[in-house]
């Protein structure tokens, strides 16, 4: 309960269940009443660290530990300038070093370690990467704007769908009331047997249900839209023909010529006849379905065995005996 208490007025959650603790950039919590009292003119200083604060920057504390709130604020502020992406670096190591540097800066500011030097590093970085920071901010702003537009579009579609469902339910209720009134009128003013009238209405209602079920059993495929705004479904895509390349002759396969200096390796057809295959494990049905046979493994083993004999030594050039 000590963590959930205002450090100034000592009010706790136990005494006041509706207590709201608020934090600012310094990370020290104050209850809402103390914030209104101390920052009546809109600005003031923190009672614990004397950091100048503004009333508009106070917000309700979400985490029990105020240090976490402070780290969240610092992380948001630092990442607004340190907004590089992985594609901005030449290698993954450089990107990881950059992320490590960002975490060190956040840790120092959160725990009040070398605050002055850390702020100098931030200012130096902002000067050296001013154009890239601005470009990435514009890019992030566009992405956020597009996401907000997609979410707003999704919200509007949901509202339209809800209105349609409510309208369908109301129409269904009105239809049931009309059918009920028609059945009552038929029973009151018709001379036919009441049992037959009820059966006729029941059969008519069942037929209408079956017809409705058949019409709704195979609806047209609709796109599914998730919270990201990306639509999935059987959409019609334009298929462009592949360009024809007529330059040059057509490809013709030619078997490679292997120059060996030693015994010739066995051919594919002679692997089984010469008895090499008896030393190999036969392939299973699943392996054979995948295109693998024992002959392939045998041929590879033989080629690896003979590979040392394939090397052809360069013959020395004849000595020049002229003159």
PDB file of N, CA and C in Angstrom, residues 105-152:
ATOM      1  N   UNK A 105      21.117   5.186 -23.397  1.00  0.00           N
ATOM      2  CA  UNK A 105      20.661   6.554 -23.173  1.00  0.00           C
ATOM      3  C   UNK A 105      19.397   6.563 -22.317  1.00  0.00           C
ATOM      4  N   UNK A 106      18.448   5.683 -22.637  1.00  0.00           N
ATOM      5  CA  UNK A 106      17.199   5.612 -21.863  1.00  0.00           C
ATOM      6  C   UNK A 106      17.484   5.195 -20.425  1.00  0.00           C
ATOM      7  N   UNK A 107      18.378   4.244 -20.254  1.00  0.00           N
ATOM      8  CA  UNK A 107      18.712   3.789 -18.895  1.00  0.00           C
ATOM      9  C   UNK A 107      19.362   4.908 -18.076  1.00  0.00           C
ATOM     10  N   UNK A 108      20.267   5.642 -18.678  1.00  0.00           N
ATOM     11  CA  UNK A 108      20.944   6.724 -17.955  1.00  0.00           C
ATOM     12  C   UNK A 108      19.962   7.812 -17.537  1.00  0.00           C
ATOM     13  N   UNK A 109      19.073   8.197 -18.448  1.00  0.00           N
ATOM     14  CA  UNK A 109      18.112   9.247 -18.115  1.00  0.00           C
ATOM     15  C   UNK A 109      17.097   8.770 -17.088  1.00  0.00           C
ATOM     16  N   UNK A 110      16.734   7.500 -17.137  1.00  0.00           N
ATOM     17  CA  UNK A 110      15.748   6.977 -16.183  1.00  0.00           C
ATOM     18  C   UNK A 110      16.328   6.908 -14.783  1.00  0.00           C
ATOM     19  N   UNK A 111      17.594   6.542 -14.685  1.00  0.00           N
ATOM     20  CA  UNK A 111      18.223   6.356 -13.371  1.00  0.00           C
ATOM     21  C   UNK A 111      19.128   7.522 -12.969  1.00  0.00           C
ATOM     22  N   UNK A 112      19.024   8.654 -13.699  1.00  0.00           N
ATOM     23  CA  UNK A 112      19.787   9.860 -13.373  1.00  0.00           C
ATOM     24  C   UNK A 112      21.300   9.604 -13.332  1.00  0.00           C
ATOM     25  N   UNK A 113      21.794   8.930 -14.369  1.00  0.00           N
ATOM     26  CA  UNK A 113      23.219   8.626 -14.483  1.00  0.00           C
ATOM     27  C   UNK A 113      23.794   9.458 -15.632  1.00  0.00           C
ATOM     28  N   UNK A 114      24.753  10.322 -15.329  1.00  0.00           N
ATOM     29  CA  UNK A 114      25.407  11.166 -16.342  1.00  0.00           C
ATOM     30  C   UNK A 114      24.363  11.868 -17.218  1.00  0.00           C
ATOM     31  N   UNK A 115      23.415  12.535 -16.593  1.00  0.00           N
ATOM     32  CA  UNK A 115      22.305  13.149 -17.326  1.00  0.00           C
ATOM     33  C   UNK A 115      22.821  14.227 -18.281  1.00  0.00           C
ATOM     34  N   UNK A 116      23.767  15.046 -17.817  1.00  0.00           N
ATOM     35  CA  UNK A 116      24.278  16.129 -18.659  1.00  0.00           C
ATOM     36  C   UNK A 116      25.000  15.581 -19.887  1.00  0.00           C
ATOM     37  N   UNK A 117      25.881  14.602 -19.686  1.00  0.00           N
ATOM     38  CA  UNK A 117      26.613  14.007 -20.809  1.00  0.00           C
ATOM     39  C   UNK A 117      25.654  13.292 -21.765  1.00  0.00           C
ATOM     40  N   UNK A 118      24.651  12.635 -21.206  1.00  0.00           N
ATOM     41  CA  UNK A 118      23.692  11.926 -22.052  1.00  0.00           C
ATOM     42  C   UNK A 118      22.892  12.898 -22.907  1.00  0.00           C
ATOM     43  N   UNK A 119      22.479  14.010 -22.328  1.00  0.00           N
ATOM     44  CA  UNK A 119      21.748  15.020 -23.108  1.00  0.00           C
ATOM     45  C   UNK A 119      22.643  15.631 -24.184  1.00  0.00           C
ATOM     46  N   UNK A 120      23.940  15.766 -23.897  1.00  0.00           N
ATOM     47  CA  UNK A 120      24.863  16.250 -24.924  1.00  0.00           C
ATOM     48  C   UNK A 120      24.970  15.266 -26.085  1.00  0.00           C
ATOM     49  N   UNK A 121      24.994  13.969 -25.758  1.00  0.00           N
ATOM     50  CA  UNK A 121      25.020  12.951 -26.815  1.00  0.00           C
ATOM     51  C   UNK A 121      23.777  13.031 -27.684  1.00  0.00           C
ATOM     52  N   UNK A 122      22.642  13.268 -27.046  1.00  0.00           N
ATOM     53  CA  UNK A 122      21.388  13.370 -27.803  1.00  0.00           C
ATOM     54  C   UNK A 122      21.415  14.585 -28.730  1.00  0.00           C
ATOM     55  N   UNK A 123      21.862  15.729 -28.222  1.00  0.00           N
ATOM     56  CA  UNK A 123      21.921  16.929 -29.045  1.00  0.00           C
ATOM     57  C   UNK A 123      22.913  16.773 -30.193  1.00  0.00           C
ATOM     58  N   UNK A 124      24.064  16.135 -29.917  1.00  0.00           N
ATOM     59  CA  UNK A 124      25.042  15.895 -30.968  1.00  0.00           C
ATOM     60  C   UNK A 124      24.478  14.987 -32.047  1.00  0.00           C
ATOM     61  N   UNK A 125      23.756  13.956 -31.619  1.00  0.00           N
ATOM     62  CA  UNK A 125      23.130  13.042 -32.592  1.00  0.00           C
ATOM     63  C   UNK A 125      22.092  13.779 -33.435  1.00  0.00           C
ATOM     64  N   UNK A 126      21.305  14.652 -32.818  1.00  0.00           N
ATOM     65  CA  UNK A 126      20.279  15.390 -33.549  1.00  0.00           C
ATOM     66  C   UNK A 126      20.902  16.322 -34.579  1.00  0.00           C
ATOM     67  N   UNK A 127      22.051  16.911 -34.264  1.00  0.00           N
ATOM     68  CA  UNK A 127      22.714  17.784 -35.222  1.00  0.00           C
ATOM     69  C   UNK A 127      23.288  17.004 -36.401  1.00  0.00           C
ATOM     70  N   UNK A 128      23.878  15.841 -36.117  1.00  0.00           N
ATOM     71  CA  UNK A 128      24.519  15.054 -37.171  1.00  0.00           C
ATOM     72  C   UNK A 128      23.518  14.344 -38.060  1.00  0.00           C
ATOM     73  N   UNK A 129      22.321  14.041 -37.561  1.00  0.00           N
ATOM     74  CA  UNK A 129      21.338  13.267 -38.326  1.00  0.00           C
ATOM     75  C   UNK A 129      20.027  14.035 -38.479  1.00  0.00           C
ATOM     76  N   UNK A 130      20.137  15.348 -38.662  1.00  0.00           N
ATOM     77  CA  UNK A 130      18.947  16.188 -38.712  1.00  0.00           C
ATOM     78  C   UNK A 130      18.044  15.813 -39.890  1.00  0.00           C
ATOM     79  N   UNK A 131      18.626  15.638 -41.075  1.00  0.00           N
ATOM     80  CA  UNK A 131      17.829  15.354 -42.264  1.00  0.00           C
ATOM     81  C   UNK A 131      17.166  13.974 -42.175  1.00  0.00           C
ATOM     82  N   UNK A 132      17.916  12.972 -41.707  1.00  0.00           N
ATOM     83  CA  UNK A 132      17.359  11.625 -41.603  1.00  0.00           C
ATOM     84  C   UNK A 132      16.250  11.568 -40.559  1.00  0.00           C
ATOM     85  N   UNK A 133      16.427  12.279 -39.434  1.00  0.00           N
ATOM     86  CA  UNK A 133      15.391  12.307 -38.396  1.00  0.00           C
ATOM     87  C   UNK A 133      14.106  12.905 -38.952  1.00  0.00           C
ATOM     88  N   UNK A 134      14.228  14.008 -39.694  1.00  0.00           N
ATOM     89  CA  UNK A 134      13.056  14.657 -40.272  1.00  0.00           C
ATOM     90  C   UNK A 134      12.385  13.756 -41.309  1.00  0.00           C
ATOM     91  N   UNK A 135      13.198  13.087 -42.140  1.00  0.00           N
ATOM     92  CA  UNK A 135      12.639  12.204 -43.154  1.00  0.00           C
ATOM     93  C   UNK A 135      11.895  11.025 -42.533  1.00  0.00           C
ATOM     94  N   UNK A 136      12.476  10.433 -41.485  1.00  0.00           N
ATOM     95  CA  UNK A 136      11.810   9.311 -40.825  1.00  0.00           C
ATOM     96  C   UNK A 136      10.555   9.755 -40.085  1.00  0.00           C
ATOM     97  N   UNK A 137      10.572  10.984 -39.519  1.00  0.00           N
ATOM     98  CA  UNK A 137       9.367  11.492 -38.869  1.00  0.00           C
ATOM     99  C   UNK A 137       8.231  11.654 -39.859  1.00  0.00           C
ATOM    100  N   UNK A 138       8.551  12.174 -41.036  1.00  0.00           N
ATOM    101  CA  UNK A 138       7.522  12.329 -42.075  1.00  0.00           C
ATOM    102  C   UNK A 138       6.987  10.971 -42.504  1.00  0.00           C
ATOM    103  N   UNK A 139       7.895  10.002 -42.639  1.00  0.00           N
ATOM    104  CA  UNK A 139       7.481   8.656 -43.038  1.00  0.00           C
ATOM    105  C   UNK A 139       6.589   8.020 -41.982  1.00  0.00           C
ATOM    106  N   UNK A 140       6.996   8.139 -40.713  1.00  0.00           N
ATOM    107  CA  UNK A 140       6.184   7.574 -39.633  1.00  0.00           C
ATOM    108  C   UNK A 140       4.838   8.279 -39.546  1.00  0.00           C
ATOM    109  N   UNK A 141       4.832   9.605 -39.758  1.00  0.00           N
ATOM    110  CA  UNK A 141       3.576  10.342 -39.720  1.00  0.00           C
ATOM    111  C   UNK A 141       2.614   9.893 -40.808  1.00  0.00           C
ATOM    112  N   UNK A 142       3.148   9.626 -42.011  1.00  0.00           N
ATOM    113  CA  UNK A 142       2.293   9.143 -43.091  1.00  0.00           C
ATOM    114  C   UNK A 142       1.734   7.765 -42.777  1.00  0.00           C
ATOM    115  N   UNK A 143       2.573   6.899 -42.219  1.00  0.00           N
ATOM    116  CA  UNK A 143       2.100   5.564 -41.880  1.00  0.00           C
ATOM    117  C   UNK A 143       1.019   5.618 -40.801  1.00  0.00           C
ATOM    118  N   UNK A 144       1.221   6.470 -39.793  1.00  0.00           N
ATOM    119  CA  UNK A 144       0.207   6.601 -38.753  1.00  0.00           C
ATOM    120  C   UNK A 144      -1.094   7.175 -39.309  1.00  0.00           C
ATOM    121  N   UNK A 145      -0.983   8.136 -40.233  1.00  0.00           N
ATOM    122  CA  UNK A 145      -2.170   8.729 -40.842  1.00  0.00           C
ATOM    123  C   UNK A 145      -2.933   7.695 -41.661  1.00  0.00           C
ATOM    124  N   UNK A 146      -2.197   6.886 -42.433  1.00  0.00           N
ATOM    125  CA  UNK A 146      -2.856   5.840 -43.213  1.00  0.00           C
ATOM    126  C   UNK A 146      -3.537   4.823 -42.309  1.00  0.00           C
ATOM    127  N   UNK A 147      -2.870   4.477 -41.203  1.00  0.00           N
ATOM    128  CA  UNK A 147      -3.470   3.531 -40.270  1.00  0.00           C
ATOM    129  C   UNK A 147      -4.732   4.098 -39.635  1.00  0.00           C
ATOM    130  N   UNK A 148      -4.697   5.387 -39.267  1.00  0.00           N
ATOM    131  CA  UNK A 148      -5.885   6.010 -38.699  1.00  0.00           C
ATOM    132  C   UNK A 148      -7.033   6.039 -39.706  1.00  0.00           C
ATOM    133  N   UNK A 149      -6.723   6.310 -40.970  1.00  0.00           N
ATOM    134  CA  UNK A 149      -7.763   6.312 -41.998  1.00  0.00           C
ATOM    135  C   UNK A 149      -8.373   4.926 -42.172  1.00  0.00           C
ATOM    136  N   UNK A 150      -7.522   3.894 -42.151  1.00  0.00           N
ATOM    137  CA  UNK A 150      -8.040   2.535 -42.289  1.00  0.00           C
ATOM    138  C   UNK A 150      -8.904   2.143 -41.099  1.00  0.00           C
ATOM    139  N   UNK A 151      -8.462   2.531 -39.896  1.00  0.00           N
ATOM    140  CA  UNK A 151      -9.257   2.225 -38.705  1.00  0.00           C
ATOM    141  C   UNK A 151     -10.589   2.964 -38.720  1.00  0.00           C
ATOM    142  N   UNK A 152     -10.573   4.211 -39.184  1.00  0.00           N
ATOM    143  CA  UNK A 152     -11.818   4.975 -39.271  1.00  0.00           C
ATOM    144  C   UNK A 152     -12.760   4.361 -40.307  1.00  0.00           C
TER     145      UNK A 152
END
